C-alpha positions as MATLAB code, in Angstrom:
seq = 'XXXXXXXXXXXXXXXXXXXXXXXXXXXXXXXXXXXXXXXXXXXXXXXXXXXXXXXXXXXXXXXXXXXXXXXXXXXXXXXXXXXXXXXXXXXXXXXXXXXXXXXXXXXXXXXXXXXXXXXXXXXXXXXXXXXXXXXXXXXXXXXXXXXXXXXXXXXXXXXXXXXXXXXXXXXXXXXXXXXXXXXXXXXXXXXXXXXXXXXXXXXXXXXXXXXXXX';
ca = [
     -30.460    6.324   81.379;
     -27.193    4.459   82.172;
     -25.729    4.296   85.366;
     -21.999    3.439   85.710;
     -20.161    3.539   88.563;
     -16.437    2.871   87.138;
     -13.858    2.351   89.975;
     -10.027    2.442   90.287;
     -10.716    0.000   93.219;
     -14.240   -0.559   94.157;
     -13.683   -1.045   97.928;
     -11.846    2.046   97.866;
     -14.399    4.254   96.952;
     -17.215    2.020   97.499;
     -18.738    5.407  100.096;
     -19.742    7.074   97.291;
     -22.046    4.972   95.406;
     -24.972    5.263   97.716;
     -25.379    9.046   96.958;
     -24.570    8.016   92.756;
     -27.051    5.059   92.921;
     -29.536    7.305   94.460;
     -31.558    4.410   96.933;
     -31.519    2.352   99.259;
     -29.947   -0.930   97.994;
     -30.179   -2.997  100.997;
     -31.466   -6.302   99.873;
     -30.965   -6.002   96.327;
     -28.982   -8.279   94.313;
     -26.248   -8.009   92.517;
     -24.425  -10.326   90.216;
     -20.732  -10.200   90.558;
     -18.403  -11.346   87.785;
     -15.351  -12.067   88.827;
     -14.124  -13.309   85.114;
     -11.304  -10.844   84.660;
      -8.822  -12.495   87.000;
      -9.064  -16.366   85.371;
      -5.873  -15.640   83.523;
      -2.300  -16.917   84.144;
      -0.215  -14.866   86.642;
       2.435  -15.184   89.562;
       1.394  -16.187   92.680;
       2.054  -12.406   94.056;
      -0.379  -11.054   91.777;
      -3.165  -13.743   92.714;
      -2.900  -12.842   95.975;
      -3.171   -8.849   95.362;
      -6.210   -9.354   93.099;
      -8.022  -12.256   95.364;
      -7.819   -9.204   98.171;
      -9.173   -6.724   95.696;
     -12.360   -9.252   94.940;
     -12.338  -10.077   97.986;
     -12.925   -6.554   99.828;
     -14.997   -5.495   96.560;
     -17.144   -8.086   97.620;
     -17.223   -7.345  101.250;
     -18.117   -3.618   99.907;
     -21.013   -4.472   98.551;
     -21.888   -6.562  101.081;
     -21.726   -3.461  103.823;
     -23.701   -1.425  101.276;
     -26.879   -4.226  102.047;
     -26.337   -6.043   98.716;
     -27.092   -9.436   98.422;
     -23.928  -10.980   96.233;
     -24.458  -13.940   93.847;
     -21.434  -14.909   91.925;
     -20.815  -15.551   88.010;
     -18.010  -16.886   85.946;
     -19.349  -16.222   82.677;
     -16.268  -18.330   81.202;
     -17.477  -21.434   82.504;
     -21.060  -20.673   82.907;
     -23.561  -21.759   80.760;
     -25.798  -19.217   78.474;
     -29.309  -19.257   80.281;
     -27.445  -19.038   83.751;
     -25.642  -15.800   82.448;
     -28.906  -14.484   80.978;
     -30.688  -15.284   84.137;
     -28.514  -14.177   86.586;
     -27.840  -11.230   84.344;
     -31.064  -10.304   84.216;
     -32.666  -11.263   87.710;
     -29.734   -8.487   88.997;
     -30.333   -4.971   90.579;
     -26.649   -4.646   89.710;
     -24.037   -5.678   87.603;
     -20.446   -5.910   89.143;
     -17.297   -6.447   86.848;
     -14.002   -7.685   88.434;
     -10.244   -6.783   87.926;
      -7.822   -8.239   86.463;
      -6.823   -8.851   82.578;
      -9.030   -6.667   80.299;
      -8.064   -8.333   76.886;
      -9.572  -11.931   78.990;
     -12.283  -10.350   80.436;
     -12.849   -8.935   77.074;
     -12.420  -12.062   75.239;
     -15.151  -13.841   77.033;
     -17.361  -11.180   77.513;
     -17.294  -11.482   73.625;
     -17.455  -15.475   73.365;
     -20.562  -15.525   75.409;
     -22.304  -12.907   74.360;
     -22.429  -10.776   78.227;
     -21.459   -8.019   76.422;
     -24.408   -7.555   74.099;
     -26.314   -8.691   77.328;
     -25.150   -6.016   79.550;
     -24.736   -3.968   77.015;
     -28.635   -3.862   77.191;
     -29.292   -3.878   80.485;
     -27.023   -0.942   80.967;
     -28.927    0.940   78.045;
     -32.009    0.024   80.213;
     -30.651    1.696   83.500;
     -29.599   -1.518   85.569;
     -26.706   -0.405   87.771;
     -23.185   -0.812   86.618;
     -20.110   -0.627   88.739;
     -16.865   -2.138   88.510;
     -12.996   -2.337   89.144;
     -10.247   -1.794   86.996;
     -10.805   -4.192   84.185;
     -14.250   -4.227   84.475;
     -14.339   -0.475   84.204;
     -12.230   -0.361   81.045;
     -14.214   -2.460   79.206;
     -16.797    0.166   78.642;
     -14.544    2.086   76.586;
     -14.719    1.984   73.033;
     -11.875    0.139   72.910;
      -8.527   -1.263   75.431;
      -5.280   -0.382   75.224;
      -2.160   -2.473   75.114;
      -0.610   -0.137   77.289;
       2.585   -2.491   78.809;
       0.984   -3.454   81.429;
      -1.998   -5.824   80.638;
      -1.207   -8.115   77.887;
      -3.159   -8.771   74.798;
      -1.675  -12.540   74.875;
      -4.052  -12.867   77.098;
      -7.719  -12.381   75.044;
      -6.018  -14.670   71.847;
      -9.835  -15.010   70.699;
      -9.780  -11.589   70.024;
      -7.793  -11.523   66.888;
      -6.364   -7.940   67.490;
     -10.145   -6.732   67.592;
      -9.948   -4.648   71.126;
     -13.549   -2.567   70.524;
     -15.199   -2.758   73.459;
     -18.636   -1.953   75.077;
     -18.881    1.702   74.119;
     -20.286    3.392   76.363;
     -17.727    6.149   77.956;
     -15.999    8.125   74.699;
     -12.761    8.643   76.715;
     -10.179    6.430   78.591;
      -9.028    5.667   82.107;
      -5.952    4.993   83.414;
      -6.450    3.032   86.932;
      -4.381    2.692   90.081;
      -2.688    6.417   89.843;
      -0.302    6.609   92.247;
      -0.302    3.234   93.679;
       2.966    2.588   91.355;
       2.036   -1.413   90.499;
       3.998   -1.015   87.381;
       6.895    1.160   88.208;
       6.222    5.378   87.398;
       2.495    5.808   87.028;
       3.479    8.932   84.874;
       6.096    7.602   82.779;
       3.608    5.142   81.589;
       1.169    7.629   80.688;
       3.633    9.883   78.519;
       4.193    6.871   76.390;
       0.875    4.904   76.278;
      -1.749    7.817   76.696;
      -0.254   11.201   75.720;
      -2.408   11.025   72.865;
      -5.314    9.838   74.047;
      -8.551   11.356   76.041;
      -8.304   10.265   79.186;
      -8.618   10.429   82.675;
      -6.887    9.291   85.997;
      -7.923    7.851   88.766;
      -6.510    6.413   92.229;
      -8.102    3.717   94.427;
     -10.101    6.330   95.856;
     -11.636    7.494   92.721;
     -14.432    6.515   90.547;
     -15.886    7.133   87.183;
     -19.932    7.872   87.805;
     -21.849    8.485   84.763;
     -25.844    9.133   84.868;
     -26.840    9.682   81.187;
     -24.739   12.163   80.002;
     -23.552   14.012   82.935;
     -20.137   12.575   83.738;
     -17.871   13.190   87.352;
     -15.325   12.012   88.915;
     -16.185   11.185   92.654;
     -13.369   10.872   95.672;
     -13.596    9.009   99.072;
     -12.718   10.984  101.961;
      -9.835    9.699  104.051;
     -10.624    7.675  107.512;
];
């Protein structure tokens, strides 16, 4: 039965994945992938997503994971499938979907997790790392397709949510959050979420969960 736990902003809602995950994870590993975020951008946008990885990471730290990091870019393939496989977990970055996607691709991680998943190895992620279990991305203004080149205009994804998300509602990163929806995903099945918001799926059942304000 698959497990997904697809954030907005991990840290931000990171309270409710002990009650979706259902145990006590203290101790467990799990692999975090920080690949999404190895593209080009300004220097103000490295340092908003190297504080998104980094609270993610302290997130599932406080939850009693124990973190291991992979770049599957730069990785090679039996450290991917190892650390991949020797996971309670699989964590998925921010940052550019069509590079994440590109390289999930190259390497072969996505047929990987793809099985894992199918399994019932935990899955939770932010942003990019939550889109990419669509059926396909979007090249919605905001995240650039220049950025997965390998891809050839092929933008299926992982598969395995039959709707779309748009993240960061209401945080306005890209000017009006609903301006950008009436022209990108009028037409599409899909659902928003804030940084407080997640995604969870267990088998079929699907919900979306909301951290309570401190």
């Amino acid at each position: 039965m698959k497990k997904l736990f697809l954030a907005s902003y991990f840290a931000g809602a990171a309270s409710q994945f002990p009650a979706f995950a259902g145990e006590d994870v203290t101790g467990k590993k799990v692999v975090f992938i920080p690949t999404a975020g190895l593209h080009e951008m300004s220097a103000r946008d490295r340092e908003a997503l190297d504080y998104i990885n980094r609270t993610d990471k302290e997130a599932l730290q406080n939850l009693g994971f124990i973190v291991e990091d992979l770049e599957i870019s730069s990785a090679p393939g039996d450290v991917i499938e190892k650390s991949i496989s020797n996971a309670d977990c699989i964590f998925v970055c921010g940052g550019s979907t069509f590079f994440l996607l590109q390289e999930l691709k190259r390497t072969g991680a996505d047929k990987l997790i793809s099985r894992h998943i199918e399994a019932g190895k935990l899955y939770a992620a932010t942003s990019a790392g939550s889109l990419v279990l669509q059926k396909d991305i979007v090249a919605d203004g905001v995240d650039d397709p220049k950025f997965g080149p390998e891809l050839n205009g092929d933008y299926s994804a992982l598969g395995f949510i039959d709707f779309y998300m748009y993240v960061h509602y209401g945080s306005n990163y890209w000017g009006d959050d609903d301006e950008y929806i009436r022209k990108y995903y009028a037409d599409l099945d899909y659902k928003k979420l804030n940084d407080k918001q997640a995604v969870i799926v267990r088998g079929d059942k699907i919900e979306i969960v909301t951290a309570s304000e401190k």
